[in-house]
Structure formats: structure tokens, C-alpha cells
Amino acid sequence: MGEQHLVLMGEFFDHVSETYDEVHSSHIDRAGEYYAALSEPIEATHLPIDVLDIGCGSGLELESLFLKAPNAQVLCIDLSRRLMDKLLCRYADKKITPHIESYLSYSYPRGQFSYIIASATLHHLLDDEKRELYPKLRQALT
């Protein structure tokens, strides 16, 4: 995916940010169950676990995470500043580190994250991009 394509994608999601939550949820059958299922593998804890959320959008997927791990520290990566602003407002009382950039080019720290969330984002990638991304994500896990 070229740099110009990433810029356009970020601009698109900035443009639709006001209606993103309701439109996005309406396109996912049983959205509540879907988001709850994303956090199913996460063990309930009050410890400050490190979680990576790539393509986080407005953070719809984080609600169920914070129910299970209220002290989670989440690194959120997304192309859209406006969606990230919504996420930060929604979870103002949570430990979130925002990055407005492509998760394809992000320099992931080795062995930092207990969990990685990638909700409704990987379908935007070409197969070659996925093959390049997956090893980076794997090495970022503890």
C-alpha cells in the first residue's frame, strides 16, 4: 500500500468520524457479541497488562477489554486523528498511548505486549502486506 493510499485512507476515516460508530456497528452482525468475543482470550486481571490495538479507530473494541482488564495499558495505532480523538475522549480515564500513523510502518518493540487486537482492519491490507506484518506483530508479543 503506497504512502498516498495511506494518506487517503486516513482522510477518509477522518471524514466519516462523526458517524463511524453507528455505521461501523450496524455493519457487524451482533456487534456487541463480536466485540465481547474479541476480549474473550484476555484473562481478567487488575494488573497493568500491555495491549496493542492496531487500526483502533474510535475504540469500540476496547470496552470489553477494559471490563476484563481495567488497568490495561493500550498502545493504539490508527491513521485517523479524528477517530483517535474520539477514542481518547471515550477512555479519558484509561492508560492509552496514541499513535497516528500506519501500523504497517510502525517500529514495534520486541516482547512488550500480552495481547494484540486487530478488529475490522486487516481486510484493508494486501496479502503481501499481511505476510510482512504478521512476523512484526509476533515478535512484539511477550
Coordinates of C-alpha atoms in Angstrom, one line a residue:
M1 CA 0.0 0.0 0.0
G2 CA 1.6 3.2 -1.1
E3 CA 2.1 6.3 1.1
Q4 CA -0.5 8.2 -0.9
H5 CA -3.1 5.4 -0.4
L6 CA -2.5 5.6 3.4
V7 CA -2.9 9.3 3.4
L8 CA -6.2 9.0 1.6
M9 CA -7.4 6.2 3.9
G10 CA -6.7 8.4 6.9
E11 CA -8.5 11.3 5.3
F12 CA -11.5 9.1 4.5
F13 CA -11.8 7.9 8.1
D14 CA -11.4 11.5 9.4
H15 CA -14.2 12.5 7.1
V16 CA -16.6 9.8 8.4
S17 CA -15.6 10.0 12.0
E18 CA -18.9 11.6 13.2
T19 CA -21.0 8.7 12.0
Y20 CA -18.3 6.0 12.3
D21 CA -19.5 4.3 15.5
E22 CA -23.1 3.8 14.4
V23 CA -22.3 2.9 10.8
H24 CA -19.5 0.5 11.8
S25 CA -21.6 -1.2 14.4
S26 CA -24.6 -1.6 12.1
H27 CA -22.4 -3.4 9.5
I28 CA -21.3 -6.0 12.0
D29 CA -23.9 -8.7 12.8
R30 CA -24.5 -8.8 16.6
A31 CA -21.8 -6.2 17.1
G32 CA -22.0 -6.5 20.9
E33 CA -21.2 -10.2 20.8
Y34 CA -18.5 -9.6 18.3
Y35 CA -16.7 -7.0 20.5
A36 CA -17.1 -9.2 23.6
A37 CA -15.6 -12.1 21.7
L38 CA -12.5 -10.1 20.8
S39 CA -11.6 -9.9 24.5
E40 CA -12.5 -13.5 25.3
P41 CA -8.9 -14.7 25.2
I42 CA -7.8 -12.0 27.6
E43 CA -7.6 -13.1 31.2
A44 CA -9.4 -11.0 33.8
T45 CA -6.9 -9.0 35.8
H46 CA -6.3 -5.8 37.6
L47 CA -2.7 -5.8 36.7
P48 CA -1.5 -3.2 34.1
I49 CA -1.1 -5.5 31.2
D50 CA 0.2 -4.1 27.9
V51 CA -2.1 -4.4 24.9
L52 CA -1.5 -3.3 21.3
D53 CA -4.6 -2.2 19.2
I54 CA -3.8 -1.8 15.5
G55 CA -6.3 0.0 13.4
C56 CA -8.1 1.0 16.6
G57 CA -10.5 3.5 15.0
S58 CA -12.7 5.0 17.7
G59 CA -12.0 2.2 20.2
L60 CA -15.3 0.4 20.0
E61 CA -13.4 -2.9 20.7
L62 CA -11.8 -1.6 23.9
E63 CA -14.9 -1.5 26.1
S64 CA -14.9 -5.3 26.7
L65 CA -11.2 -5.2 27.2
F66 CA -11.4 -2.7 30.0
L67 CA -14.2 -4.7 31.6
K68 CA -11.8 -7.6 32.0
A69 CA -8.6 -5.6 32.5
P70 CA -9.4 -2.2 33.8
N71 CA -5.8 -1.2 34.3
A72 CA -4.6 -2.3 30.8
Q73 CA -2.1 0.0 29.1
V74 CA -3.0 0.2 25.5
L75 CA -0.9 1.3 22.6
C76 CA -3.4 2.4 19.9
I77 CA -2.3 2.9 16.3
D78 CA -4.6 4.4 13.6
L79 CA -4.4 6.6 10.5
S80 CA -7.3 8.8 11.6
R81 CA -6.6 11.6 14.0
R82 CA -10.4 12.3 14.5
L83 CA -11.2 8.7 15.3
M84 CA -8.3 8.6 17.7
D85 CA -9.6 11.8 19.4
K86 CA -13.0 10.0 19.8
L87 CA -11.2 7.0 21.4
L88 CA -9.2 9.3 23.8
C89 CA -12.4 11.1 24.8
R90 CA -14.2 7.8 25.3
Y91 CA -11.5 6.4 27.5
A92 CA -10.1 9.5 29.1
D93 CA -9.6 7.7 32.4
K94 CA -7.6 4.9 30.8
K95 CA -3.9 4.5 30.1
I96 CA -3.8 4.9 26.3
T97 CA -0.8 5.8 24.2
P98 CA -2.0 7.1 20.8
H99 CA 0.0 6.9 17.5
I100 CA -1.4 8.5 14.4
E101 CA 0.4 6.5 11.7
S102 CA 0.3 3.3 9.7
Y103 CA 0.7 0.1 11.7
L104 CA 2.5 -1.3 8.6
S105 CA 5.5 1.0 9.2
Y106 CA 5.4 1.3 13.0
S107 CA 8.6 0.0 14.8
Y108 CA 7.2 -2.5 17.2
P109 CA 9.1 -3.1 20.4
R110 CA 10.2 -6.7 20.9
G111 CA 8.3 -8.7 23.6
Q112 CA 6.2 -5.9 25.0
F113 CA 2.5 -6.9 24.5
S114 CA 0.5 -9.5 26.2
Y115 CA -2.3 -9.2 23.7
I116 CA -2.8 -7.7 20.2
I117 CA -6.2 -6.5 19.0
A118 CA -6.9 -6.1 15.3
S119 CA -10.6 -5.5 14.8
A120 CA -12.0 -4.8 11.4
T121 CA -8.8 -3.6 9.9
L122 CA -6.7 -6.4 8.3
H123 CA -9.2 -6.7 5.4
H124 CA -7.7 -3.3 4.2
L125 CA -4.3 -5.0 3.5
L126 CA -3.0 -6.9 0.5
D127 CA -1.7 -10.4 1.2
D128 CA 1.9 -9.3 0.8
E129 CA 1.4 -6.6 3.4
K130 CA -0.1 -9.2 5.8
R131 CA 2.8 -11.5 5.3
E132 CA 5.2 -8.7 6.2
L133 CA 3.1 -7.5 9.2
Y134 CA 2.5 -10.8 11.0
P135 CA 6.1 -11.5 11.9
K136 CA 6.5 -8.0 13.3
L137 CA 3.4 -8.5 15.4
R138 CA 4.5 -11.9 16.6
Q139 CA 7.9 -10.6 17.9
A140 CA 6.0 -7.8 19.7
L141 CA 4.2 -10.4 21.9
T142 CA 5.6 -11.4 25.3

